[in-house]
Amino acid sequence: MTDAPLQSPAPADETRWTVVLLAVSAGIVVAFQIGKLPSAIPALQSALSLSLVEAGWVLSLVYAVAAAIGAVTGVYADRWGVRRMALVGLMATGAGTLIGGLSDGLTMLLASRLLEGLGAVTVLVASPALILRATAPRHLGLAMGFWGTFMPTGIAIMILLTPPLLSLGGWRGLWIANAALVWLFAAGFWWGTRKTPDGVSIARGIPSPWAELAAVLRRAGPWLLALLFSIYAAAFLPITAFLPKYLIETYQYDPGNAAIFVAIIIWANAAGNLTGGWLGHRGAPRWLLIGIALLTMGVTGWLTYADGFGVVARLVFALTFSYVGGLLPASVFGSVTRHAPDRSRIAGMNGLILQGTNVGQLASPPLFALLVAMGGWAQGPWLTVVLCAAGILFAVLLRRVEHRRCTAAEMTD
């Protein structure tokens, strides 16, 4: 087997866009379960007598699950079939959400979030592999650009929907409505993907899951992609997550208006993902798109909170930060097939990337908050600057790895 870039197993002249749309929608439905919580925290605290620290654990547990088991979950998805695993993940996510809506205290709520997290991880490692199976090689960049929109789209939609849903049915109604939505979507997903090959590999007598994972980890490319996405997530989350608080405290914004502005900014990231997918489809070097995204994020992330600017300028900086930053997820996902050992290990690579992403999301908000506490809002984004500078170095290393692989493939041919 050569190290040449992998091709999509879909027919060369056909992309099943319905399957691609269903896979992206599965990610969006999972992202709803992340986006529903921030605005509901005050209601949860009041109803269940939670402290702010306890509410923080409820918020972060989904990230912790993904940080712990992302890569292993991806390996099992490769072995048992990505369509089957995505469907199981959706059902588990819905069950966890329903249990959460029936919770009477912290323990049950945390257990529900654990089940939600397990389901979410399963969906998010299996769906990109399903997209690969449904996409012709010439459309792969566009399809993975669509996939990169799932998180900002889902979170932004739920940020906007949570306040009216809370007013209609309270936090329990919000949870139960989400559970019903997930299960209804799971039924549509099952029907819409029924003719998609599942790629089950367990019957081939392949090595153990740990050997499968080792095959991914032995390559430099998967590590670099996971590191780059971890840096991206660590840089992106604090800038956007703390922005509502900053607008409310510094400029006396109404919480509802602050939420609308932040939702628009997060949605800009989805547009950036689509742009990144289109540019990759047109032949732009993905390592270069990654480097441009990180350079822009470092500069505009710092300017968003720097002294000496008005609120309009800060919102423009934040919008640019989010939009150009969206070039990175599309470029990383578009590079997965180039760096996977073979097409049967795509979900394992996605799991490694997901694991790195959530490690970054767990670690960076407390560090950002510590810098703000020590020196004010202008000091927090220095974390983003340092992370993005390191990421640019990894993007250059990715270019070198890809150049060596292309050279080796040409010599083999």
XYZ file of C-alpha atoms in Angstrom:
413
model
C 0.000 0.000 0.000
C 1.375 3.408 -0.921
C 1.042 6.634 0.993
C -0.897 8.318 -1.774
C -3.926 10.330 -0.676
C -7.057 8.269 -0.207
C -10.025 8.566 -2.481
C -13.680 8.605 -1.543
C -15.397 5.220 -1.834
C -18.391 6.906 -3.449
C -18.843 6.425 -7.202
C -16.460 8.662 -9.120
C -19.227 10.692 -10.765
C -21.861 10.688 -8.039
C -22.251 12.416 -4.676
C -25.253 11.463 -2.557
C -25.988 14.963 -1.268
C -28.999 13.788 0.709
C -26.737 11.579 2.819
C -24.240 14.434 3.223
C -27.041 16.734 4.386
C -28.334 14.133 6.862
C -24.840 13.596 8.288
C -24.299 17.338 8.721
C -27.767 17.657 10.256
C -26.889 14.906 12.735
C -23.982 17.065 13.888
C -26.254 20.111 14.135
C -28.772 18.210 16.282
C -25.941 17.167 18.603
C -24.691 20.759 18.724
C -28.168 21.802 19.910
C -27.468 19.867 23.112
C -24.349 21.960 23.693
C -25.969 25.266 22.753
C -29.063 24.783 24.909
C -27.190 24.910 28.219
C -25.475 28.329 28.628
C -28.685 30.373 28.592
C -30.463 27.786 30.757
C -27.886 27.788 33.560
C -29.728 30.372 35.729
C -32.964 28.361 35.487
C -31.114 25.144 36.343
C -29.429 26.759 39.329
C -32.742 28.032 40.647
C -34.703 24.807 40.098
C -32.083 22.322 41.332
C -30.197 24.535 43.825
C -26.922 24.230 41.922
C -23.853 26.292 42.679
C -22.027 28.005 39.824
C -19.255 25.388 40.056
C -21.786 22.551 39.832
C -23.429 24.232 36.844
C -19.985 24.480 35.264
C -19.546 20.720 35.589
C -22.900 20.163 33.906
C -21.753 22.425 31.074
C -18.322 20.849 30.581
C -19.081 17.146 31.052
C -19.851 16.628 27.350
C -16.448 18.077 26.485
C -14.782 15.861 29.088
C -16.306 12.701 27.608
C -15.090 13.592 24.116
C -11.654 14.498 25.439
C -11.384 11.113 27.126
C -12.685 8.634 24.544
C -12.873 10.336 21.144
C -10.186 8.311 19.374
C -11.269 4.937 20.780
C -14.888 5.631 19.851
C -13.761 6.379 16.323
C -11.957 3.040 16.069
C -15.078 1.152 17.125
C -17.159 3.145 14.642
C -14.792 1.992 11.896
C -15.202 -1.624 13.019
C -18.964 -1.728 13.607
C -20.164 0.520 10.801
C -20.362 4.298 10.770
C -24.051 4.514 9.831
C -25.006 2.116 12.615
C -22.853 3.963 15.140
C -24.259 7.357 14.158
C -27.798 6.048 14.648
C -26.921 4.536 18.049
C -25.302 7.846 19.017
C -28.432 9.793 18.120
C -30.624 7.469 20.167
C -28.276 7.751 23.157
C -28.188 11.537 22.852
C -31.984 11.672 22.872
C -32.168 9.340 25.882
C -29.662 11.410 27.817
C -31.541 14.599 27.034
C -34.857 13.094 28.164
C -33.322 11.852 31.419
C -31.904 15.327 31.954
C -35.361 16.833 31.581
C -36.648 14.492 34.304
C -33.733 15.108 36.681
C -34.443 16.011 40.281
C -30.896 16.841 41.339
C -27.252 17.190 40.359
C -26.419 13.462 40.287
C -29.150 12.558 37.811
C -28.396 15.634 35.705
C -24.700 14.746 35.496
C -25.576 11.153 34.573
C -27.803 12.465 31.790
C -25.028 14.682 30.464
C -22.651 11.718 30.536
C -25.056 9.742 28.341
C -25.517 12.774 26.082
C -21.741 13.052 25.811
C -21.320 9.400 24.849
C -23.985 9.768 22.177
C -22.536 13.022 20.895
C -19.028 11.598 20.567
C -20.363 8.630 18.629
C -22.282 10.829 16.193
C -19.414 13.259 15.690
C -16.823 10.602 14.842
C -19.129 8.558 12.608
C -20.801 11.321 10.571
C -17.694 12.587 8.725
C -16.836 9.014 7.741
C -20.381 8.609 6.446
C -19.930 11.795 4.396
C -16.772 10.319 2.905
C -18.642 7.201 1.806
C -21.321 9.315 0.122
C -19.043 11.822 -1.629
C -17.274 11.657 -4.963
C -13.596 12.715 -4.829
C -14.200 15.910 -6.787
C -16.779 17.074 -4.206
C -14.932 16.009 -1.065
C -13.635 19.488 -0.182
C -17.110 21.001 -0.483
C -18.720 18.201 1.517
C -16.227 18.492 4.367
C -16.706 22.256 4.313
C -20.414 21.621 4.903
C -19.539 19.290 7.769
C -17.429 21.978 9.417
C -20.539 24.166 9.779
C -22.374 21.820 12.139
C -21.137 23.173 15.473
C -21.481 26.948 14.891
C -24.828 26.441 13.139
C -26.270 24.255 15.881
C -25.035 26.409 18.742
C -26.145 29.670 17.107
C -29.636 28.344 16.391
C -30.053 27.095 19.937
C -28.699 30.322 21.455
C -31.535 32.138 19.671
C -34.214 29.524 20.437
C -33.418 28.904 24.103
C -34.927 32.123 25.584
C -38.388 31.705 23.968
C -38.416 27.955 24.693
C -37.530 28.617 28.328
C -40.370 31.103 28.607
C -42.816 28.593 27.105
C -41.908 25.400 28.970
C -39.114 26.119 31.400
C -35.817 24.283 31.352
C -37.533 20.870 31.554
C -39.625 21.683 28.509
C -36.473 22.743 26.666
C -34.792 19.419 27.455
C -37.826 17.267 26.582
C -38.419 19.147 23.320
C -34.786 18.522 22.357
C -35.114 14.815 23.156
C -38.182 14.538 20.922
C -36.373 16.408 18.149
C -33.332 14.118 18.328
C -35.442 10.960 18.136
C -37.573 12.271 15.288
C -34.437 13.173 13.396
C -32.944 9.729 14.145
C -35.937 8.115 12.432
C -35.430 10.304 9.358
C -31.700 9.614 9.427
C -32.277 5.855 9.515
C -34.626 6.034 6.535
C -32.588 8.505 4.497
C -29.297 6.584 4.814
C -30.697 3.056 4.458
C -28.980 2.491 1.074
C -25.601 3.808 2.207
C -22.850 1.167 2.584
C -21.873 0.890 6.231
C -18.318 -0.256 5.666
C -18.387 -2.765 8.523
C -14.870 -4.144 8.889
C -15.093 -6.398 11.930
C -15.797 -9.421 9.775
C -12.489 -9.148 7.984
C -10.509 -10.416 10.931
C -8.706 -7.119 11.401
C -6.509 -6.481 14.465
C -7.749 -5.365 17.861
C -9.074 -1.831 18.348
C -5.828 -0.854 20.035
C -3.850 -2.044 17.019
C -6.211 -0.063 14.817
C -5.650 3.029 16.935
C -1.887 2.472 16.846
C -2.010 2.420 13.036
C -3.439 5.947 13.138
C -1.130 7.222 15.867
C 2.037 6.026 14.128
C 1.602 8.730 11.482
C 2.587 12.352 11.920
C -0.355 13.720 9.917
C -3.137 12.640 12.310
C -1.231 14.110 15.268
C -0.742 17.424 13.479
C -4.383 17.649 12.440
C -5.509 16.878 15.995
C -3.091 19.441 17.438
C -4.227 22.097 14.971
C -7.881 21.535 15.784
C -7.106 21.527 19.510
C -5.356 24.887 19.156
C -8.220 26.246 17.073
C -10.816 25.185 19.645
C -8.743 26.516 22.544
C -8.312 29.860 20.783
C -11.884 30.188 19.509
C -13.962 29.248 22.549
C -12.850 31.893 25.093
C -13.067 34.805 22.646
C -16.682 33.987 21.788
C -17.836 32.470 25.097
C -16.829 35.488 27.186
C -18.042 38.064 24.671
C -21.627 38.300 26.023
C -20.320 38.942 29.533
C -17.888 41.532 28.181
C -20.621 43.358 26.241
C -22.963 43.334 29.234
C -20.352 44.517 31.740
C -18.477 47.013 29.587
C -21.192 48.428 27.331
C -24.338 47.642 29.384
C -25.834 45.497 26.640
C -29.125 43.786 27.336
C -28.507 39.993 27.665
C -30.914 39.275 24.809
C -29.166 41.702 22.457
C -25.765 40.369 23.475
C -26.962 36.838 22.639
C -28.121 37.946 19.182
C -24.768 39.558 18.358
C -22.850 36.520 19.565
C -25.107 34.181 17.589
C -24.384 36.204 14.418
C -20.661 36.049 15.148
C -20.789 32.285 15.659
C -22.811 31.887 12.471
C -20.032 33.714 10.620
C -17.826 30.757 11.495
C -20.191 28.475 9.572
C -19.862 30.775 6.543
C -16.089 30.607 6.916
C -16.253 26.818 6.882
C -18.162 26.895 3.611
C -15.593 29.298 2.181
C -12.760 27.045 3.313
C -14.420 24.021 1.738
C -14.906 25.898 -1.550
C -11.299 27.139 -1.591
C -10.012 23.641 -0.885
C -12.257 22.330 -3.654
C -10.687 24.914 -5.992
C -7.207 23.653 -5.142
C -6.019 26.082 -2.467
C -3.360 24.444 -0.254
C -5.111 23.470 2.953
C -2.044 24.020 5.123
C -1.969 27.616 3.843
C -5.662 28.137 4.617
C -4.986 26.838 8.131
C -2.089 29.259 8.545
C -4.164 32.225 7.302
C -6.968 31.298 9.706
C -4.620 31.131 12.693
C -2.811 34.374 11.823
C -6.111 36.224 11.480
C -7.505 34.718 14.675
C -4.418 35.748 16.629
C -4.613 39.368 15.478
C -8.371 39.921 15.569
C -8.854 37.939 18.773
C -6.425 40.260 20.526
C -8.025 43.374 18.982
C -11.510 42.316 20.108
C -10.590 42.938 23.749
C -7.711 45.412 23.344
C -7.914 48.892 24.863
C -8.753 51.901 22.694
C -11.583 50.640 20.471
C -15.316 51.236 20.419
C -17.960 48.528 20.520
C -18.612 48.572 16.758
C -14.952 47.992 15.980
C -14.816 45.169 18.525
C -17.801 43.439 16.959
C -16.200 43.755 13.512
C -12.972 42.243 14.880
C -14.947 39.397 16.479
C -16.873 38.779 13.239
C -13.620 38.645 11.252
C -12.077 36.364 13.903
C -14.966 33.931 13.563
C -15.369 34.040 9.766
C -11.708 33.658 8.791
C -11.189 31.156 11.606
C -13.777 28.977 9.861
C -11.223 28.242 7.134
C -9.446 25.926 9.581
C -12.087 23.274 10.387
C -12.986 22.808 6.723
C -9.293 22.479 5.827
C -8.544 20.013 8.618
C -11.521 17.779 7.798
C -10.680 18.042 4.115
C -7.179 16.723 4.907
C -8.324 13.640 6.806
C -8.361 11.300 3.821
C -4.848 12.390 2.869
C -3.402 11.385 6.233
C -5.454 8.327 7.265
C -3.683 4.945 6.921
C -6.578 3.757 4.739
C -10.257 4.478 4.223
C -11.351 1.964 6.887
C -9.771 4.140 9.589
C -11.395 7.473 8.788
C -13.610 7.475 11.884
C -10.602 6.672 14.062
C -8.890 9.792 12.748
C -12.018 11.850 13.282
C -12.113 10.577 16.857
C -8.532 11.684 17.435
C -9.353 15.149 16.068
C -12.484 15.332 18.228
C -10.472 14.315 21.267
C -7.926 17.053 20.643
C -10.699 19.586 20.093
C -12.289 18.899 23.437
C -9.006 18.907 25.327
C -8.527 22.437 24.023
C -12.069 23.447 24.976
C -11.626 22.116 28.495
C -8.339 23.852 29.182
C -8.561 27.304 27.611
C -11.569 29.033 29.269
C -10.114 28.795 32.806
C -6.739 30.076 31.565
C -8.405 32.964 29.729
C -10.421 33.825 32.842
C -7.280 33.716 34.992
C -5.506 36.195 32.702
C -8.547 38.499 32.803
C -8.685 38.281 36.590
C -4.986 39.156 36.839
C -4.860 42.046 34.382
C -8.268 42.912 32.934
C -10.030 42.005 29.704
C -7.164 43.111 27.460
C -4.874 40.420 28.916
C -7.096 37.403 28.214
C -6.547 37.253 24.435
C -2.792 36.880 24.860
C -3.647 33.202 25.323
C -5.161 33.224 21.824
C -2.097 34.984 20.395
C 0.296 32.385 21.825
C -1.876 29.475 20.723
C -2.239 30.789 17.175
C 1.501 31.399 16.859
C 2.157 27.783 17.852
C -0.528 26.635 15.429
C 1.140 28.409 12.510
C 4.296 26.394 13.188
C 2.266 23.174 13.136
C 0.675 24.249 9.829
C 4.159 24.590 8.329
C 5.039 21.129 9.661
C 1.869 19.780 8.064
C 3.035 21.171 4.736
C 6.368 19.360 5.103
C 4.639 16.074 5.956
C 2.335 16.375 2.944
C 5.253 17.239 0.670
C 7.144 14.137 1.816
C 4.083 11.933 1.259
C 3.508 13.313 -2.228
C 7.183 12.716 -3.083
C 6.998 9.148 -1.761
C 3.817 8.494 -3.755
C 5.434 9.771 -6.959
C 8.466 7.531 -6.419
C 6.187 4.539 -5.808
C 4.253 5.247 -9.000
